[in-house]
Structures are given as C-alpha cells and as structure tokens.
Coordinates of C-alpha atoms and ligand atoms in Angstrom, one line a residue:
M1 CA -24.2 35.3 2.8
I2 CA -21.2 33.4 1.4
H3 CA -20.7 33.7 -2.3
V4 CA -20.2 30.6 -4.4
S5 CA -17.3 32.3 -6.1
C6 CA -15.7 32.9 -2.7
I7 CA -15.9 29.2 -1.8
L8 CA -14.5 28.3 -5.2
Y9 CA -11.7 30.8 -4.7
Q10 CA -10.9 29.3 -1.3
L11 CA -11.0 25.8 -2.8
T12 CA -8.6 26.6 -5.6
M13 CA -6.3 28.5 -3.3
S14 CA -6.1 25.5 -1.0
L15 CA -4.9 23.4 -3.9
Y16 CA -1.4 24.6 -3.3
K17 CA -2.0 28.2 -4.1
G18 CA -4.0 27.2 -7.2
H19 CA -1.1 25.8 -9.2
L20 CA -2.5 22.2 -9.2
A21 CA -5.9 23.7 -10.2
G22 CA -4.2 25.7 -13.0
G23 CA -2.3 22.6 -14.2
I24 CA -5.6 20.5 -14.2
F25 CA -7.3 23.3 -16.2
V26 CA -4.6 23.4 -19.0
F27 CA -4.4 19.6 -19.1
I28 CA -8.1 19.3 -19.8
L29 CA -7.8 22.0 -22.5
Y30 CA -4.8 20.1 -24.0
V31 CA -6.6 16.7 -24.1
L32 CA -9.7 18.3 -25.5
A33 CA -7.6 20.0 -28.3
L34 CA -6.0 16.6 -29.1
V35 CA -9.4 14.9 -29.3
I36 CA -11.0 17.6 -31.4
F37 CA -8.2 18.4 -33.8
F38 CA -6.2 15.2 -33.9
S39 CA -9.0 12.6 -33.3
F40 CA -7.0 11.5 -30.3
K41 CA -8.5 8.5 -28.4
P42 CA -7.9 8.8 -24.7
N43 CA -5.9 5.9 -23.2
M44 CA -4.0 4.9 -20.1
N45 CA -1.1 7.1 -21.1
L46 CA -3.3 10.0 -20.1
L47 CA -2.5 9.2 -16.4
I48 CA 1.2 9.5 -17.0
W49 CA 0.7 12.7 -19.0
F50 CA -1.4 14.1 -16.2
G51 CA 1.2 13.3 -13.6
L52 CA 3.9 15.0 -15.7
C53 CA 1.7 18.0 -16.1
M54 CA 1.2 18.3 -12.3
L55 CA 5.0 17.9 -11.8
G56 CA 5.5 20.7 -14.3
A57 CA 3.0 22.9 -12.5
L58 CA 4.7 22.4 -9.2
W59 CA 8.3 22.6 -10.3
P60 CA 8.9 26.4 -10.4
D61 CA 8.2 26.8 -6.7
V62 CA 11.1 24.4 -5.9
D63 CA 13.0 27.6 -5.1
T64 CA 10.8 28.3 -2.1
N65 CA 9.2 26.6 0.8
S66 CA 6.3 24.8 -1.0
L67 CA 4.7 21.5 -1.7
G68 CA 6.8 21.4 -4.9
Q69 CA 10.0 21.8 -3.0
K70 CA 9.1 19.1 -0.5
L71 CA 8.1 16.8 -3.3
F72 CA 11.2 17.3 -5.6
Y73 CA 13.7 17.3 -2.8
G74 CA 12.1 14.1 -1.5
I75 CA 12.7 12.6 -4.9
F76 CA 16.3 14.0 -5.0
L77 CA 17.0 12.5 -1.6
V78 CA 15.7 9.0 -2.5
L79 CA 17.6 9.1 -5.8
D80 CA 20.8 10.3 -4.3
S81 CA 20.7 7.7 -1.6
F82 CA 20.2 5.1 -4.2
F83 CA 23.2 6.4 -6.2
L84 CA 25.4 6.5 -3.1
F85 CA 24.5 3.0 -1.9
T86 CA 25.0 1.4 -5.3
G87 CA 28.4 3.1 -5.8
L88 CA 27.3 5.5 -8.5
Y89 CA 29.3 8.4 -7.0
K90 CA 29.5 10.4 -10.2
E91 CA 25.7 10.4 -10.6
A92 CA 25.3 11.2 -6.9
A93 CA 27.6 14.2 -7.2
L94 CA 25.9 15.5 -10.4
L95 CA 22.5 15.2 -8.9
G96 CA 23.7 17.0 -5.7
F97 CA 25.1 19.7 -7.9
F98 CA 21.9 20.2 -9.9
A99 CA 19.7 20.0 -6.8
L100 CA 21.6 23.0 -5.4
L101 CA 20.7 25.2 -8.3
P102 CA 17.1 26.1 -7.5
I103 CA 17.8 27.3 -4.0
V104 CA 20.6 29.7 -4.9
G105 CA 19.1 33.0 -6.0
K106 CA 15.8 34.6 -5.1
H107 CA 12.3 33.3 -5.2
R108 CA 10.7 33.6 -8.7
G109 CA 14.2 33.6 -10.1
W110 CA 15.3 31.4 -13.0
T111 CA 12.8 28.7 -12.2
H112 CA 10.1 31.3 -13.1
T113 CA 11.4 32.1 -16.7
I114 CA 10.0 31.0 -20.1
W115 CA 13.4 29.4 -21.1
A116 CA 13.3 27.2 -18.0
A117 CA 9.8 26.1 -18.9
F118 CA 11.2 24.7 -22.2
L119 CA 14.7 23.7 -21.0
I120 CA 13.9 21.9 -17.7
P121 CA 11.6 19.3 -19.3
S122 CA 14.1 18.8 -22.2
P123 CA 15.5 15.5 -20.8
M124 CA 12.1 14.1 -21.7
L125 CA 13.0 14.6 -25.4
L126 CA 15.9 12.2 -24.9
L127 CA 13.7 9.5 -23.3
P128 CA 13.0 7.5 -26.5
I129 CA 16.8 7.3 -27.0
F130 CA 17.5 5.9 -23.6
K131 CA 14.2 4.0 -23.0
P132 CA 13.0 2.9 -26.4
E133 CA 10.9 0.1 -24.7
L134 CA 8.5 2.9 -23.4
N135 CA 7.4 3.3 -27.0
A136 CA 6.9 7.0 -26.4
G137 CA 7.5 9.8 -28.9
E138 CA 9.8 12.7 -28.1
L139 CA 7.0 15.1 -27.5
E140 CA 4.6 12.8 -25.8
Y141 CA 6.0 13.4 -22.3
Y142 CA 7.6 16.7 -23.0
I143 CA 4.5 18.7 -23.9
P144 CA 2.5 17.9 -20.7
V145 CA 5.4 19.1 -18.5
V146 CA 5.8 22.3 -20.6
I147 CA 2.1 23.2 -20.5
G148 CA 1.9 22.5 -16.7
Y149 CA 5.0 24.7 -16.3
L150 CA 3.6 27.5 -18.4
S151 CA 0.3 27.4 -16.4
H152 CA 2.3 28.1 -13.3
L153 CA 4.1 31.1 -14.8
I154 CA 0.9 32.6 -16.2
L155 CA -0.9 32.2 -12.8
D156 CA 2.1 33.8 -11.0
W157 CA 2.1 36.7 -13.5
E158 CA -1.6 37.2 -13.3
L159 CA -2.3 36.5 -9.6
K160 CA 1.1 36.4 -8.0
L161 CA 0.1 33.1 -6.4
Y162 CA 3.4 32.0 -5.1
Ligands
ZN201 ZN1 5.6 30.3 -8.4

C-alpha cells in the first residue's frame, strides 16, 4: 500500500527539490501574519510578491545545474543582449561580471549564506528611488525575496535538498 505521506513527499520533491513548495509555504505564512497582525487587505500586489518570493527561493541554486540556474541565466542572457544591442556596453560588462560570480566556487557556497539572503535582494530597497511611479515601499518587494531565500536555506540545512 502506498502511503499518502509518501505521495506528498514525491510531489513536493518534484517541485524542484521542494524549494518552490517551501517558498509557497513561507509566503502563505507571511500573508497570514500580515492579515492577522497588520489588518492587511490582500490585493493584486500579492502576485508580484509571490513571484519575488519564488525567485528568492530558487536563487541560491544558481550555483549549480538547477531550474534556478536556467531561469536566472536565461534572464541574464536576455538582459545582456538588450544592453549590447542598445549600446549600453558598461551595463553589459557589469552584468556579465556579476553573472560570473555564482558559478565560481563550490555548490552551497556564498549563495547559501545568511548574509547573501539579505544582501542579494538589497537592490529592491533602492527601487522606490529609481522607480517612484511603482508606488512601492522599500520593504514591500524586499521582504518576499528574503523570506523565499531563507526558506531555501532552511530546507537545505534540514533536508539537504539541493
Ligand atoms: Zn540549495
């Protein structure tokens, strides 16, 4: 007889080694906490927060062959091509440099550290300065990435998922 818990386990594992499932779990907790303690009324922004949380949950494995790596390097490639074709060579060079960083060093290296969880999403804190039209607070986009990121680290520590 197949146990329900076994099926559930298979299911969460297939969700990219459980990291998307972990991200969804902390995201639900986060929104519930906002509703209960801050009388937050869910709105369309939740979709953006959710996307950011998923990106945070996938980012640490950018240092190894994973869905996260394919996704982020796909984004890097599109952005870099855009910079090159529009003559933004300085931007293209900078992006190329930063895109190299995750793949030097071993798997579960710096991308799997607490300081990276807070530092990597930090450009989000500057968003209101460069994109005031978004009308978003500094923490609005930062926190979802950080909690997604931390969920990845916790899962790796506990279960050594990937
Ligand atoms: Zn990992």
